[in-house]
Short mmCIF file of C-alpha atoms and ligand atoms in Angstrom, two decimals:
data_model
loop_
_atom_site.label_atom_id
_atom_site.label_comp_id
_atom_site.label_asym_id
_atom_site.label_seq_id
_atom_site.Cartn_x
_atom_site.Cartn_y
_atom_site.Cartn_z
CA MET B 1 62.79 -24.14 -54.48
CA ARG B 2 61.57 -26.82 -56.57
CA VAL B 3 63.43 -28.57 -58.82
CA GLY B 4 62.62 -30.89 -61.96
CA VAL B 5 65.21 -33.53 -62.30
CA PHE B 6 64.87 -35.20 -65.35
CA ASP B 7 66.96 -38.26 -67.02
CA SER B 8 66.13 -41.43 -69.79
CA GLY B 9 65.47 -43.85 -66.51
CA VAL B 10 66.61 -44.91 -63.78
CA GLY B 11 70.05 -43.36 -64.33
CA GLY B 12 69.05 -40.46 -63.36
CA LEU B 13 69.08 -41.22 -59.18
CA SER B 14 72.79 -41.52 -59.10
CA VAL B 15 72.43 -37.02 -59.31
CA LEU B 16 69.38 -37.66 -57.88
CA LYS B 17 70.98 -38.25 -54.66
CA SER B 18 74.00 -35.94 -54.82
CA LEU B 19 70.94 -33.05 -55.02
CA TYR B 20 68.56 -34.24 -51.82
CA GLU B 21 71.87 -35.00 -50.29
CA ALA B 22 73.47 -31.39 -51.12
CA ASN B 23 69.85 -30.09 -49.01
CA LEU B 24 69.51 -27.34 -51.65
CA PHE B 25 65.61 -27.33 -52.21
CA GLU B 26 62.52 -27.79 -50.30
CA GLU B 27 61.32 -30.47 -53.82
CA ILE B 28 62.34 -33.06 -56.21
CA ILE B 29 60.43 -33.68 -59.16
CA TYR B 30 62.20 -36.95 -60.82
CA TYR B 31 61.57 -38.25 -63.59
CA GLY B 32 62.53 -40.93 -65.62
CA ASP B 33 61.65 -41.78 -70.31
CA THR B 34 61.93 -45.15 -68.67
CA ALA B 35 59.39 -45.90 -71.57
CA ARG B 36 62.78 -44.97 -74.14
CA VAL B 37 65.35 -45.43 -72.52
CA PRO B 38 68.63 -46.13 -73.18
CA TYR B 39 69.22 -43.17 -74.83
CA GLY B 40 72.81 -42.99 -75.26
CA VAL B 41 72.10 -45.27 -78.22
CA LYS B 42 70.30 -43.35 -80.14
CA ASP B 43 70.02 -40.63 -82.59
CA LYS B 44 70.81 -36.66 -82.28
CA GLU B 45 66.59 -36.00 -84.12
CA THR B 46 65.28 -39.09 -81.43
CA ILE B 47 67.13 -38.01 -78.44
CA VAL B 48 65.70 -33.51 -78.93
CA LYS B 49 62.40 -35.36 -79.32
CA PHE B 50 62.95 -37.25 -76.78
CA CYS B 51 64.15 -34.50 -74.35
CA LEU B 52 61.50 -31.72 -75.53
CA GLU B 53 58.58 -33.99 -74.49
CA ALA B 54 59.29 -34.16 -71.92
CA LEU B 55 60.54 -30.21 -71.07
CA GLU B 56 56.63 -30.19 -71.59
CA PHE B 57 56.18 -33.15 -68.92
CA PHE B 58 57.70 -30.93 -66.38
CA LYS B 59 56.12 -27.04 -67.69
CA THR B 60 52.55 -28.73 -65.53
CA PHE B 61 54.53 -28.75 -62.76
CA LYS B 62 55.85 -25.07 -61.19
CA ILE B 63 59.55 -25.47 -61.03
CA ASP B 64 62.21 -22.42 -60.20
CA MET B 65 65.03 -24.37 -62.41
CA LEU B 66 65.87 -28.75 -64.25
CA ILE B 67 68.13 -30.37 -64.13
CA ILE B 68 69.58 -32.77 -66.87
CA ALA B 69 71.11 -35.59 -64.81
CA CYS B 70 71.12 -37.81 -68.21
CA ASN B 71 74.92 -37.18 -69.81
CA THR B 72 73.66 -38.27 -73.39
CA ALA B 73 70.53 -36.00 -72.67
CA SER B 74 73.11 -33.06 -71.70
CA ALA B 75 75.17 -33.57 -74.95
CA TYR B 76 72.34 -33.06 -77.22
CA ALA B 77 69.33 -31.49 -76.15
CA LEU B 78 70.15 -28.01 -73.94
CA GLU B 79 70.26 -25.75 -76.89
CA ALA B 80 66.81 -26.68 -77.46
CA LEU B 81 65.30 -26.55 -74.03
CA ARG B 82 65.95 -23.87 -73.27
CA THR B 83 65.32 -22.06 -75.87
CA ARG B 84 61.90 -23.84 -75.00
CA ALA B 85 62.16 -22.69 -71.29
CA ASP B 86 61.06 -19.67 -68.80
CA PHE B 87 62.92 -21.30 -65.94
CA PRO B 88 67.36 -21.93 -66.93
CA ILE B 89 67.97 -25.85 -66.79
CA TYR B 90 71.66 -27.13 -66.21
CA GLY B 91 72.81 -30.01 -68.05
CA VAL B 92 76.31 -32.18 -65.69
CA ILE B 93 78.30 -31.74 -68.63
CA GLU B 94 79.56 -28.11 -67.73
CA ALA B 95 79.86 -29.00 -64.70
CA GLY B 96 81.51 -32.58 -65.20
CA VAL B 97 84.36 -30.70 -66.98
CA ARG B 98 84.86 -27.23 -64.40
CA ALA B 99 84.62 -30.40 -61.69
CA THR B 100 87.55 -31.51 -63.52
CA CYS B 101 89.85 -28.42 -63.67
CA LYS B 102 89.59 -28.46 -59.78
CA ASN B 103 91.34 -31.45 -59.33
CA LEU B 104 93.34 -31.25 -61.40
CA LYS B 105 94.76 -27.73 -61.40
CA ASP B 106 98.19 -29.80 -64.19
CA LYS B 107 96.83 -29.87 -68.12
CA ASP B 108 99.20 -31.71 -69.91
CA LYS B 109 97.31 -34.90 -67.25
CA GLU B 110 96.03 -37.55 -69.00
CA ILE B 111 91.44 -37.62 -68.80
CA LEU B 112 89.52 -40.47 -69.72
CA VAL B 113 85.13 -39.68 -70.06
CA ILE B 114 83.45 -43.20 -70.27
CA ALA B 115 79.76 -42.78 -71.54
CA THR B 116 77.33 -43.75 -73.95
CA LYS B 117 78.56 -44.26 -77.54
CA ALA B 118 76.00 -41.14 -78.50
CA THR B 119 78.16 -39.12 -74.88
CA ILE B 120 81.23 -39.91 -76.68
CA ASN B 121 80.43 -39.13 -80.34
CA SER B 122 79.17 -35.89 -79.88
CA LYS B 123 82.30 -35.29 -78.65
CA GLN B 124 80.84 -32.25 -75.93
CA TYR B 125 83.60 -33.12 -73.05
CA GLN B 126 86.39 -33.43 -75.37
CA ILE B 127 85.44 -30.13 -77.12
CA GLY B 128 84.66 -28.65 -72.94
CA LEU B 129 88.01 -29.99 -71.91
CA LYS B 130 89.81 -28.99 -74.73
CA LYS B 131 89.24 -24.88 -74.31
CA GLU B 132 90.00 -25.31 -70.45
CA GLY B 133 93.18 -26.19 -71.99
CA PHE B 134 93.52 -30.21 -71.23
CA THR B 135 95.73 -32.23 -74.01
CA ARG B 136 95.28 -35.32 -73.05
CA VAL B 137 92.13 -36.72 -73.49
CA LYS B 138 90.60 -40.07 -74.17
CA ALA B 139 87.02 -41.34 -74.71
CA LEU B 140 85.56 -44.87 -74.49
CA ALA B 141 82.29 -45.89 -75.15
CA THR B 142 81.48 -47.75 -72.70
CA GLY B 143 78.01 -49.05 -73.01
CA LEU B 144 78.00 -52.00 -71.59
CA PHE B 145 78.12 -51.13 -68.17
CA VAL B 146 74.44 -49.23 -68.65
CA PRO B 147 72.79 -52.77 -68.25
CA MET B 148 75.16 -54.64 -65.77
CA VAL B 149 74.37 -51.17 -63.37
CA GLU B 150 70.93 -51.81 -63.84
CA GLU B 151 70.83 -56.43 -63.85
CA GLY B 152 72.56 -54.85 -60.13
CA ILE B 153 76.00 -56.13 -60.96
CA PHE B 154 78.31 -53.87 -58.85
CA GLU B 155 80.93 -56.44 -58.51
CA GLY B 156 82.51 -59.63 -60.17
CA GLU B 157 84.54 -61.62 -61.61
CA PHE B 158 81.28 -60.47 -64.41
CA LEU B 159 82.52 -56.85 -64.09
CA LYS B 160 86.40 -57.32 -64.68
CA SER B 161 85.73 -59.11 -67.88
CA ALA B 162 84.12 -56.05 -69.34
CA PHE B 163 86.78 -53.93 -67.47
CA LEU B 164 88.83 -56.15 -69.28
CA HIS B 165 87.26 -55.45 -72.56
CA TYR B 166 87.22 -51.68 -72.74
CA PHE B 167 90.24 -50.74 -70.91
CA LYS B 168 92.36 -53.83 -72.06
CA ASP B 169 94.75 -51.29 -73.86
CA VAL B 170 93.96 -48.20 -71.47
CA LYS B 171 96.63 -46.95 -69.09
CA SER B 172 95.67 -45.25 -65.28
CA PRO B 173 93.92 -41.95 -66.25
CA ASP B 174 95.27 -39.01 -64.09
CA ALA B 175 90.89 -38.27 -64.10
CA LEU B 176 88.53 -40.92 -64.60
CA ILE B 177 85.61 -39.19 -65.90
CA LEU B 178 81.85 -40.89 -65.40
CA ALA B 179 80.08 -39.51 -68.25
CA CYS B 180 76.83 -41.63 -67.70
CA THR B 181 74.82 -41.70 -64.76
CA HIS B 182 74.95 -45.38 -64.08
CA PHE B 183 78.73 -45.11 -63.72
CA PRO B 184 78.99 -43.72 -59.97
CA LEU B 185 77.37 -47.28 -58.90
CA LEU B 186 81.27 -48.78 -59.99
CA SER B 187 83.34 -46.60 -59.00
CA LYS B 188 84.66 -48.55 -55.66
CA ALA B 189 84.75 -50.76 -58.29
CA LEU B 190 86.74 -49.48 -60.93
CA SER B 191 88.97 -47.14 -58.47
CA GLU B 192 90.42 -50.90 -57.42
CA PHE B 193 90.53 -51.75 -61.52
CA PHE B 194 92.59 -48.15 -61.85
CA GLY B 195 94.20 -47.93 -58.45
CA SER B 196 94.44 -44.79 -56.44
CA LYS B 197 96.55 -42.80 -58.66
CA THR B 198 93.06 -41.90 -60.78
CA ARG B 199 90.59 -39.61 -59.53
CA LEU B 200 87.03 -40.72 -60.41
CA ILE B 201 84.26 -36.80 -61.79
CA HIS B 202 80.88 -37.20 -60.50
CA SER B 203 78.10 -36.13 -62.73
CA GLY B 204 76.15 -35.40 -58.97
CA GLU B 205 78.60 -34.37 -57.42
CA ALA B 206 79.54 -32.79 -60.15
CA ILE B 207 76.33 -30.90 -60.93
CA VAL B 208 75.90 -29.91 -57.22
CA GLU B 209 79.12 -27.80 -56.34
CA PHE B 210 78.52 -26.09 -59.22
CA LEU B 211 74.95 -24.70 -58.70
CA LYS B 212 76.65 -23.66 -55.25
CA GLU B 213 78.48 -22.03 -57.17
CA ASN B 214 76.58 -20.59 -59.60
CA SER B 215 72.91 -20.63 -59.05
CA ARG B 216 71.80 -17.89 -55.92
CA LEU B 217 70.58 -21.17 -53.94
CA LYS B 218 70.22 -21.50 -49.90
CA LEU B 219 71.45 -24.05 -47.89
CA LEU B 220 68.19 -25.72 -46.48
CA ASP B 221 68.20 -27.81 -43.28
CA LYS B 222 66.02 -29.93 -44.00
CA ARG B 223 65.77 -33.08 -46.73
CA ALA B 224 64.04 -32.40 -49.89
CA ASN B 225 60.40 -34.30 -50.94
CA LEU B 226 60.92 -36.52 -53.15
CA ARG B 227 58.60 -37.25 -55.73
CA PHE B 228 58.10 -39.54 -59.00
CA TYR B 229 57.51 -39.93 -61.89
CA ALA B 230 58.03 -42.28 -65.16
CA SER B 231 57.15 -42.88 -68.53
CA SER B 232 56.58 -47.18 -68.19
CA ASP B 233 56.71 -48.39 -64.25
CA VAL B 234 56.65 -45.82 -61.90
CA LYS B 235 57.25 -48.20 -59.00
CA THR B 236 60.76 -49.97 -59.93
CA LEU B 237 61.61 -46.50 -60.45
CA GLU B 238 60.79 -46.26 -56.65
CA LYS B 239 62.11 -49.06 -55.80
CA THR B 240 65.37 -48.88 -56.74
CA ALA B 241 65.12 -45.19 -55.89
CA LYS B 242 64.83 -46.27 -52.39
CA LEU B 243 67.80 -48.80 -52.65
CA TRP B 244 70.21 -46.48 -54.51
CA LEU B 245 69.29 -43.02 -51.14
CA ASN B 246 69.37 -45.33 -48.16
CA LEU B 247 65.30 -44.51 -48.02
CA SER B 248 63.62 -45.75 -45.22
N1 DGL I 301 71.04 -41.53 -68.45
C1 DGL I 301 72.40 -41.98 -69.50
C2 DGL I 301 73.35 -40.75 -69.90
O1 DGL I 301 73.79 -40.48 -68.43
C3 DGL I 301 72.46 -44.07 -69.55
C4 DGL I 301 70.86 -44.32 -70.26
C5 DGL I 301 70.50 -43.74 -71.81
O2 DGL I 301 71.82 -43.99 -72.31
O3 DGL I 301 69.71 -43.77 -71.71
O4 DGL I 301 73.71 -40.71 -70.21
#
């Protein structure tokens, strides 16, 4: 099986890491729209247009399935993409909602969704979680974390200031949905900040679970062959991939 993984830039490598380590595919083609990142501050029309262009790129490969690693793109473009492709396309939001259901049995537990402005404004997570019966869902746009992660800031005083900026009035939730590709890289710092009561929901792990349950993928005994493409500066993308995926 050959899968395409699309993201607005390098962030989707956090989802790629989970897919790679799950040994579900023979080949993974990653494409990051690094020339036009970030998507999280753009409007719906622009996001959909960029995603449809990416779809045309993926159509030049014979992929069996496409995964939209980017939460912002998943929030706005999934429907438009699905009507124009003859292979299955999965976003990360439904998977994230399902993973939350598995982790929180009590529907009155408190959930905090953190994401880009666009993802929060789309209300896709909020609607999905309410549909599942969750009654206490809060959502917060924490866009500053995106450039911080890209700068390699995963700990320290600067990050702590950003946490205080966004979370000064926030009580530790029972589940924290990391609804942005970059945020899993802050998992350790976020866990330390909110404490052990807070479960973190990671898009990459969620999509792997989702695929295991909802597709007929078989477990392979070796890692996938990886191919990287970007709309700008593929070398930096490859360097980041080596770092995040621990590739030699
Ligand atoms: N990949 C985006 C997301 O998961 C974050 C970066 C961006 O704004 O494009 O929402």
